[in-house]
PDB file of C-alpha atoms in Angstrom:
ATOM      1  CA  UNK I1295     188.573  70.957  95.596  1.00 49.00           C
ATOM      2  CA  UNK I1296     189.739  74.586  94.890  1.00 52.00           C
ATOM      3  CA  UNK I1297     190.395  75.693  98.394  1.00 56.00           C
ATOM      4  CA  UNK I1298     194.066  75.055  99.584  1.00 50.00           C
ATOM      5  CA  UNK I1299     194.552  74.040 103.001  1.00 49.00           C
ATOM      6  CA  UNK I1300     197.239  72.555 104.958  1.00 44.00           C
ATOM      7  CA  UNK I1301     196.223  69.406 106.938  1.00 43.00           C
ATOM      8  CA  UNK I1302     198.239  68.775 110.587  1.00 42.00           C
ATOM      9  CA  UNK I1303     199.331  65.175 108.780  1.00 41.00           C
ATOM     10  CA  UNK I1304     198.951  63.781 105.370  1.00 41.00           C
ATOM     11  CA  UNK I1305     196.749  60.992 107.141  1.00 43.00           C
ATOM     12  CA  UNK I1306     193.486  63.601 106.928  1.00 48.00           C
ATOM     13  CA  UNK I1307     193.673  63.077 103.130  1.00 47.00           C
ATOM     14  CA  UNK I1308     195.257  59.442 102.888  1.00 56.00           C
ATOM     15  CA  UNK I1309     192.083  58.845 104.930  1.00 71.00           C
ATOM     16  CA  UNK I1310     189.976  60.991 104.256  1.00 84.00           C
ATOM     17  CA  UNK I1311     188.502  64.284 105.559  1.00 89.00           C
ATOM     18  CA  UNK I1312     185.784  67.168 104.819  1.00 92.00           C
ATOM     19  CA  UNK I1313     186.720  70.532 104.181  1.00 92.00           C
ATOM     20  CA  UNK I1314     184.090  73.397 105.165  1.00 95.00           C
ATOM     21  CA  UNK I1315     184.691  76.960 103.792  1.00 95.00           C
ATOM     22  CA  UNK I1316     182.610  79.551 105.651  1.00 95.00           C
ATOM     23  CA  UNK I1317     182.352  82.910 103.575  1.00 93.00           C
ATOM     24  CA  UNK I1318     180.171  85.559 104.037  1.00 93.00           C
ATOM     25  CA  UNK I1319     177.105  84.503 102.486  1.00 94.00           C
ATOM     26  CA  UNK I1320     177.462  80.560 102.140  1.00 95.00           C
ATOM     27  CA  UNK I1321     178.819  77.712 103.471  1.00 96.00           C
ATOM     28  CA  UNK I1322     180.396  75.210 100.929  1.00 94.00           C
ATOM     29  CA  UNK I1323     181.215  71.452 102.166  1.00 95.00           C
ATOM     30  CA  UNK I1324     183.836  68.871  99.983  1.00 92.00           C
ATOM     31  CA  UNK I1325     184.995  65.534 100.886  1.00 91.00           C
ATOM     32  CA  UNK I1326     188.346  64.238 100.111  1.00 86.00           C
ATOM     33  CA  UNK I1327     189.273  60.563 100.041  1.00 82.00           C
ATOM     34  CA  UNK I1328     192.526  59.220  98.660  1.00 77.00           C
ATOM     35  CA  UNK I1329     191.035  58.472  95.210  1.00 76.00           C
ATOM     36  CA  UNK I1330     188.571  62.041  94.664  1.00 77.00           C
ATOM     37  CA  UNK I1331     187.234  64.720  95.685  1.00 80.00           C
ATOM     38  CA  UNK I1332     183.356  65.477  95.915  1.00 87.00           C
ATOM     39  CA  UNK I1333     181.892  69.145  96.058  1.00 88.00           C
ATOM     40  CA  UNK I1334     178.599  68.087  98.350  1.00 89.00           C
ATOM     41  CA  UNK I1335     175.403  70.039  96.556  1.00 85.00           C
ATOM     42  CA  UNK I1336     173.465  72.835  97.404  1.00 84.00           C
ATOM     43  CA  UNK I1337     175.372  75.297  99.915  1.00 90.00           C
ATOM     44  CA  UNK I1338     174.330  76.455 103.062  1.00 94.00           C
ATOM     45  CA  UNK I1339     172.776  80.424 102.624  1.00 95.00           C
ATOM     46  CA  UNK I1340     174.641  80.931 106.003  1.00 95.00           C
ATOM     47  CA  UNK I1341     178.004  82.838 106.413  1.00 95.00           C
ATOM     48  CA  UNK I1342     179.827  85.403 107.981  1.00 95.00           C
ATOM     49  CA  UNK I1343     177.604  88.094 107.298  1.00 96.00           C
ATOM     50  CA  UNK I1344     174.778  86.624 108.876  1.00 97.00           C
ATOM     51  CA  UNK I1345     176.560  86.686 112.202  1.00 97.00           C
ATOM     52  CA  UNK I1346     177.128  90.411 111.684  1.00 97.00           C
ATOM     53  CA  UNK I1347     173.492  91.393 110.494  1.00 97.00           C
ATOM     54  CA  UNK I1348     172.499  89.505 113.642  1.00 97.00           C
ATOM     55  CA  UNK I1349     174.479  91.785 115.465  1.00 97.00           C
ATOM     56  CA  UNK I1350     173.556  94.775 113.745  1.00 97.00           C
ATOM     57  CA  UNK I1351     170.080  94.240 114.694  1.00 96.00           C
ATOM     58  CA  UNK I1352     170.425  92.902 118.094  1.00 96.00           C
ATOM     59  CA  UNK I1353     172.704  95.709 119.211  1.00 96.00           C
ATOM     60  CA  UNK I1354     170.771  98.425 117.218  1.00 94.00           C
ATOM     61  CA  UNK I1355     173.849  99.226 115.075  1.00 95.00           C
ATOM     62  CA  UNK I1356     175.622 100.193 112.073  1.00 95.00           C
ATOM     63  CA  UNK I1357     176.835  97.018 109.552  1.00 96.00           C
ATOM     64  CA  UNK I1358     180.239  98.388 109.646  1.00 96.00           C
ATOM     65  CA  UNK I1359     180.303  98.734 113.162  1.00 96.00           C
ATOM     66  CA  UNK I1360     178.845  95.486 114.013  1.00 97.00           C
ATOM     67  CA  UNK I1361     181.601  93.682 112.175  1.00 97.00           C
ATOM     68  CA  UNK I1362     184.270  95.341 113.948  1.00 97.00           C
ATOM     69  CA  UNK I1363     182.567  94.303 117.227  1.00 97.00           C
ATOM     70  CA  UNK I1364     181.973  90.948 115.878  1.00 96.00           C
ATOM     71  CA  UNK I1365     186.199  90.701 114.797  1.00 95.00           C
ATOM     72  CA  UNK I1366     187.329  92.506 118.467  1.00 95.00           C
ATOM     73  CA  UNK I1367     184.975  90.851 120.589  1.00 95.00           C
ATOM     74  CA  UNK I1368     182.664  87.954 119.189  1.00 95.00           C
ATOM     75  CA  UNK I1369     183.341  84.838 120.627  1.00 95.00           C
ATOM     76  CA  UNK I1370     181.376  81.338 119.724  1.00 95.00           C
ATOM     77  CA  UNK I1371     182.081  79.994 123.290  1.00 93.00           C
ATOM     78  CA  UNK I1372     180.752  81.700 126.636  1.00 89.00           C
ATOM     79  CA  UNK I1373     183.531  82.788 129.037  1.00 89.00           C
ATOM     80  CA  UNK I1374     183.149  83.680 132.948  1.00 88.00           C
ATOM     81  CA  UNK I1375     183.729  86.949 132.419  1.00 91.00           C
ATOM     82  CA  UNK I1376     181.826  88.101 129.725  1.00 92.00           C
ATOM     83  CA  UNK I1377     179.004  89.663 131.835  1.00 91.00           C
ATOM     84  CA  UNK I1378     181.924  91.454 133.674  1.00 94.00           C
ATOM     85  CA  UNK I1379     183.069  92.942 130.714  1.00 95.00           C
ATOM     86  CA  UNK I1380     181.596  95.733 129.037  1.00 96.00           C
ATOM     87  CA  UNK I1381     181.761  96.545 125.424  1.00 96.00           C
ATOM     88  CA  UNK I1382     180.680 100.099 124.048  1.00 96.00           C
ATOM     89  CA  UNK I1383     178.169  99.703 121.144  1.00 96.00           C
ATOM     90  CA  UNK I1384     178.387 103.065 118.363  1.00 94.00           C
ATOM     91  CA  UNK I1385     174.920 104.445 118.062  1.00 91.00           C
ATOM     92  CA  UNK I1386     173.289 103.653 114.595  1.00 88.00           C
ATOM     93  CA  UNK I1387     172.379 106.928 113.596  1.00 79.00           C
ATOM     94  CA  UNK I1388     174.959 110.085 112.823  1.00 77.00           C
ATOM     95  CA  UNK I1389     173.558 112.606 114.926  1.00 74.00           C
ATOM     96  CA  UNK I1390     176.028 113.958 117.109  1.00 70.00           C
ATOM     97  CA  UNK I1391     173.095 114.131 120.077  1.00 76.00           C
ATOM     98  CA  UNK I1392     173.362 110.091 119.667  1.00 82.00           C
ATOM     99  CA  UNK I1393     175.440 108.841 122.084  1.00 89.00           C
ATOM    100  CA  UNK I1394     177.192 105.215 122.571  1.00 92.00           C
ATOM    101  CA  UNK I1395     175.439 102.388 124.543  1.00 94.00           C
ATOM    102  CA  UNK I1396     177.375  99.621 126.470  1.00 96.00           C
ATOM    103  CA  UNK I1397     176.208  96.507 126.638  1.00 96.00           C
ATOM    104  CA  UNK I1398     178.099  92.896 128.436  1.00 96.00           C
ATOM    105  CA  UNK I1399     179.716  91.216 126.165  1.00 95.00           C
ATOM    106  CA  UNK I1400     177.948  88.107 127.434  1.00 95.00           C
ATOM    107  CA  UNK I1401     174.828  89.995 125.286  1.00 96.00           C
ATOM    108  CA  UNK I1402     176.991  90.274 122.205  1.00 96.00           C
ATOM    109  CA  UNK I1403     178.589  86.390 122.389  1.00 95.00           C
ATOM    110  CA  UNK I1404     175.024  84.968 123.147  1.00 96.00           C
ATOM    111  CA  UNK I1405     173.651  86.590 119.457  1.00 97.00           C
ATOM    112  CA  UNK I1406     177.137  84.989 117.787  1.00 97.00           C
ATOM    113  CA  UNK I1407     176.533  81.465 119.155  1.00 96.00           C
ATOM    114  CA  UNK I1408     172.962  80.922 118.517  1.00 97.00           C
ATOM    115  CA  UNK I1409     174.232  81.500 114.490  1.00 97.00           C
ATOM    116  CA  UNK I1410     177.058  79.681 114.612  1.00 97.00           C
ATOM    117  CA  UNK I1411     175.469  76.943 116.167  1.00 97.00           C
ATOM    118  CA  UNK I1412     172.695  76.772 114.047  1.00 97.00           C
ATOM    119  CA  UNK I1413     174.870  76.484 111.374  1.00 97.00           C
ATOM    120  CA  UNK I1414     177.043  73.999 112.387  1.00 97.00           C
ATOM    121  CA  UNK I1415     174.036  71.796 112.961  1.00 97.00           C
ATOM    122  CA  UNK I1416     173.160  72.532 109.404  1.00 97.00           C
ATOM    123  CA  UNK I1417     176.420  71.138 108.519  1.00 96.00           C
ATOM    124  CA  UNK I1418     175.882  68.028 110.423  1.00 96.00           C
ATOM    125  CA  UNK I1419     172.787  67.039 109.437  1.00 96.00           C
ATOM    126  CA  UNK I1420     173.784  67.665 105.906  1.00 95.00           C
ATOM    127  CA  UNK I1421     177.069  65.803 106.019  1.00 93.00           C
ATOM    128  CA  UNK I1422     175.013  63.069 107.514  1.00 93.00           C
ATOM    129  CA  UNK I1423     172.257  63.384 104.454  1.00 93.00           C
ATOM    130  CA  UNK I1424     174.931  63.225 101.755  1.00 91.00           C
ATOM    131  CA  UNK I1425     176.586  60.115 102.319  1.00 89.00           C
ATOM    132  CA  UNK I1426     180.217  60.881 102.433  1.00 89.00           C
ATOM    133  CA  UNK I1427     179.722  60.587 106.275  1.00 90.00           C
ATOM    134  CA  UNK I1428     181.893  57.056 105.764  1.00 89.00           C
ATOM    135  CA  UNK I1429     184.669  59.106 103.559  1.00 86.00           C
ATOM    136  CA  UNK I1430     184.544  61.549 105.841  1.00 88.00           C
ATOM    137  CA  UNK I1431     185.044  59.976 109.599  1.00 87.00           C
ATOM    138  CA  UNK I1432     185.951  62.167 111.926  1.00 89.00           C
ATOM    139  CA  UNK I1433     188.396  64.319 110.141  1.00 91.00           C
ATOM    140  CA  UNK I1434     187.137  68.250 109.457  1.00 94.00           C
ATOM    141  CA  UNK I1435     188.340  70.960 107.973  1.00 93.00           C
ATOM    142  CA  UNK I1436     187.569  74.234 108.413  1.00 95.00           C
ATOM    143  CA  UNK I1437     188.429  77.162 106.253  1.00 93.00           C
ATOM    144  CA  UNK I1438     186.855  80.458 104.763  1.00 94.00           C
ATOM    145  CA  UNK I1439     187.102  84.260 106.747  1.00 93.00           C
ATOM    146  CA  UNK I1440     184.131  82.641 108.620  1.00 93.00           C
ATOM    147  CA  UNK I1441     185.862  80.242 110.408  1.00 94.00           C
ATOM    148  CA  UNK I1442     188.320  82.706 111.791  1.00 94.00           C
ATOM    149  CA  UNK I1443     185.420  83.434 114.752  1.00 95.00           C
ATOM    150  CA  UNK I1444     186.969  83.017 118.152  1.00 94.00           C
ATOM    151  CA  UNK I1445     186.269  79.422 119.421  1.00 95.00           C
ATOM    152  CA  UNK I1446     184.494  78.093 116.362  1.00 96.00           C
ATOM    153  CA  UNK I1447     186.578  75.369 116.344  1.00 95.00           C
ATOM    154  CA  UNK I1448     185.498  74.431 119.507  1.00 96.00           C
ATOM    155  CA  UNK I1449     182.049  74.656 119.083  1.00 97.00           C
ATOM    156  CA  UNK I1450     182.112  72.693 115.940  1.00 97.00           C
ATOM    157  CA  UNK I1451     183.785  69.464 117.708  1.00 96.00           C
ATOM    158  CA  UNK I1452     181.155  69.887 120.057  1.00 96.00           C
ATOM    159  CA  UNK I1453     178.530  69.657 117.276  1.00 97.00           C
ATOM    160  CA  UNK I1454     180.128  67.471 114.995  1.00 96.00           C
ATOM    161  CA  UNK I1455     181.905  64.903 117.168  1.00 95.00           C
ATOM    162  CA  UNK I1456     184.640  65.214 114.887  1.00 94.00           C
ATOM    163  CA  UNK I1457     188.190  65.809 114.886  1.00 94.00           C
ATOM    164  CA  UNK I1458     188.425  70.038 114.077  1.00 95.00           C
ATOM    165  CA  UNK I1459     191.189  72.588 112.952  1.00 92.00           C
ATOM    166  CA  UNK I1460     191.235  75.503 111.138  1.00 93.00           C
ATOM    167  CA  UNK I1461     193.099  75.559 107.316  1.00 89.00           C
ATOM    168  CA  UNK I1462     195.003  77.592 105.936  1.00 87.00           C
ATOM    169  CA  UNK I1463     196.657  78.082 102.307  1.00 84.00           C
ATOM    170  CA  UNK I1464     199.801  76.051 101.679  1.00 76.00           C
ATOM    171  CA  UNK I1465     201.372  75.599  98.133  1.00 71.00           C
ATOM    172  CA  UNK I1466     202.292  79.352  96.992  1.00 77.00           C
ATOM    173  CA  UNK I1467     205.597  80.547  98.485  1.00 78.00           C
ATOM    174  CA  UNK I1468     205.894  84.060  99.237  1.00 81.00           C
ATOM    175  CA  UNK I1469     202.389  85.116 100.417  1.00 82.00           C
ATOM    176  CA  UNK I1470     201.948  87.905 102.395  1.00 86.00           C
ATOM    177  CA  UNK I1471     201.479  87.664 106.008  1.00 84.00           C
ATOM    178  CA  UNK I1472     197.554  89.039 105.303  1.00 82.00           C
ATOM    179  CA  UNK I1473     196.805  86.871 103.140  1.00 85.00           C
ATOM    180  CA  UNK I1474     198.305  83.313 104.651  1.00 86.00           C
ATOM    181  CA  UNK I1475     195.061  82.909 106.888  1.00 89.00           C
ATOM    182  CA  UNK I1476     191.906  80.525 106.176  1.00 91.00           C
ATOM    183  CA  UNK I1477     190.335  83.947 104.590  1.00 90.00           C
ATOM    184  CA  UNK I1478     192.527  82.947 101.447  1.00 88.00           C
ATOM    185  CA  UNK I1479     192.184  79.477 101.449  1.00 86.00           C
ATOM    186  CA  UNK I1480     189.932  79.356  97.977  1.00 83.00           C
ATOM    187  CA  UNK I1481     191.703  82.166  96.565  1.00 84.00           C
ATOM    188  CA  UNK I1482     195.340  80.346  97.017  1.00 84.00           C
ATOM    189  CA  UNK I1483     193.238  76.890  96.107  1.00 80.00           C
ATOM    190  CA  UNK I1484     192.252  78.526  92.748  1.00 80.00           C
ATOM    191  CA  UNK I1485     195.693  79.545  92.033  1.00 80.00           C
ATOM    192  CA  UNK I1486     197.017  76.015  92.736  1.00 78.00           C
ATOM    193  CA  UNK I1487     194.316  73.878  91.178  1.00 75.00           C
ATOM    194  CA  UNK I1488     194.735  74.499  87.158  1.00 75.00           C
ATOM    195  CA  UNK I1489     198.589  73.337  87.805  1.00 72.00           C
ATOM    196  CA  UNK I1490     198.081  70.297  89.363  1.00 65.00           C
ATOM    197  CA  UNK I1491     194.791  68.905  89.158  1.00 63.00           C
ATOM    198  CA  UNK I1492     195.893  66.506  86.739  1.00 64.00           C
ATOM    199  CA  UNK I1493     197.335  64.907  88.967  1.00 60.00           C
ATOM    200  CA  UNK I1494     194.305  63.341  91.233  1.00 54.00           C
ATOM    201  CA  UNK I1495     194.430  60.979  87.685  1.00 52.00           C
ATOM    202  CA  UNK I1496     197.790  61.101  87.008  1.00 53.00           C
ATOM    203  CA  UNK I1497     201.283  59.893  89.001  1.00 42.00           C
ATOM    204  CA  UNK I1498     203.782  62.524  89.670  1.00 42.00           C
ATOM    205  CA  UNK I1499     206.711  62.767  88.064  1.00 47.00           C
ATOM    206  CA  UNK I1500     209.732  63.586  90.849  1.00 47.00           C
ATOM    207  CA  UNK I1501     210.051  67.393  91.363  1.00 48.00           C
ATOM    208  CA  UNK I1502     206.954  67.854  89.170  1.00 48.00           C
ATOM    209  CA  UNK I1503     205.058  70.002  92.288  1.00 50.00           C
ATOM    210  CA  UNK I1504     208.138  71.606  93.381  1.00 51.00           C
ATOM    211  CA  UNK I1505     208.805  72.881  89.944  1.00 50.00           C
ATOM    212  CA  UNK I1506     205.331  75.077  90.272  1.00 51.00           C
ATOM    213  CA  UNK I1507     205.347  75.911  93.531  1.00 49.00           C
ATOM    214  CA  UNK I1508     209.142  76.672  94.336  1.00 53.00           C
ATOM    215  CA  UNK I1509     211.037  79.731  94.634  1.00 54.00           C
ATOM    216  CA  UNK I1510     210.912  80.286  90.576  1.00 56.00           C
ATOM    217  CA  UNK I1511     207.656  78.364  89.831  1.00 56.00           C
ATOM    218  CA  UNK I1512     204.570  79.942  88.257  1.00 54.00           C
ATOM    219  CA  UNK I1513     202.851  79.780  91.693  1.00 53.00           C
ATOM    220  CA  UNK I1514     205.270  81.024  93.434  1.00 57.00           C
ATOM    221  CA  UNK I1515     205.590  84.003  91.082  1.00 57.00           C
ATOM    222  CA  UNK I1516     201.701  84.769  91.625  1.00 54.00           C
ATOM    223  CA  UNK I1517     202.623  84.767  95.208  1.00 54.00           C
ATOM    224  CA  UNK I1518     205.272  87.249  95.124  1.00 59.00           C
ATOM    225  CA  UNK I1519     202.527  89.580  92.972  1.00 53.00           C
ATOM    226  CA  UNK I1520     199.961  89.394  95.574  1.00 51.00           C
ATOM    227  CA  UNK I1521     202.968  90.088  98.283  1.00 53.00           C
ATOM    228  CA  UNK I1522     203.293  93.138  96.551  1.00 55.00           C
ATOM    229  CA  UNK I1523     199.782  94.372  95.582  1.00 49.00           C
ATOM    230  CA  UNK I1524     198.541  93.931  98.901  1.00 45.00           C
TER     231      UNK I1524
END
């Protein structure tokens, strides 16, 4: 499973757990048990970017500008005073006669929930359709720059009836502070998976992990490069 993400407890994957990476574009699902991993088929064509095209259209603006709104002020869960709250919308054209429209931000979190609950049901129903559901139980995972939406997790429990929290990467010392959130998860995952993925077949020899992802390690070298590229 190439994403890296740190579990609260080595019980998720001593029992067992799904991990759900929301990118822009698609939504990838894995199950873990103690013995394997499974990649379930077929992705989900829903992401990120779908919540900020819906914006773009609903609030008759700019993509750029819609994902900034959608990063300041989208929120999957309604709050008591979003219709209180007023959020200024940039016009969509570049004419300087265009001027700014404000809308409630109970408009703007109404077009972010329907997507992000339609595609948490997606995930559901195909969690339930792939029969890991057992392997699974009610441990989740979420990870990906999608799941960084402001009460996703929340919503998802809802949806799911499972046991929710957001991953992050975990096995590369020396990461920037950018780039330790769930955004980086696959990236760090990719990193970490050619070292080590012998052993899901293999016992570990004392100090083996340690040795690639301590302070000298090849990891932890790759780690100090992206520190300073980024």
């Amino acid at each position: 499973m190439p994403a890296a993400f740190r579990p609260s407890s080595t019980t998720k994957l001593e029992l067992g757990c799904a991990c759900i990476d929301m990118g822009g574009g698609t939504t990838t699902i894995s199950a873990s048990s103690p013995k394997a991993s499974w990649c379930i088929p077929t992705p989900i064509s829903l992401g990120g970017h779908h919540v900020t095209t819906d914006l773009a259209r609903g609030l008759s603006t700019r993509i750029e500008d819609a994902e900034r709104l959608k990063v300041v002020h989208g929120s999957a869960l309604p709050n008591a005073a979003d219709e209180r709250d007023i959020v200024t919308v940039p016009p969509i054209g570049e004419d300087d006669r265009d001027q700014p429209t404000h809308v409630p931000r109970a408009l703007l979190s109404r077009i972010v929930r329907a997507r992000i609950e339609e595609t948490i049901e997606l995930i559901r129903d195909r969690i339930q359709r792939s029969g890991f559901s057992p392997i699974v139980g009610k441990r989740i995972v979420l990870t990906g720059g999608g799941s960084q939406l402001t009460g996703l997790p929340e919503v998802a429990r809802r949806i799911l009836a499972r046991n929710v929290r957001i991953g992050r990467p975990l096995g590369v010392s020396g990461l920037p502070t950018a780039a330790k959130g769930p955004a980086f998860s696959t990236a760090v995952g990719l990193m970490i998976y050619p070292q080590v993925a012998e052993l899901e077949e293999h016992a570990v020899q004392g100090g083996m992990l340690s040795q690639l992802t301590g302070g000298n390690g090849r990891i932890a070298r790759m780690g100090q490069w992206l520190k300073e590229s980024f």
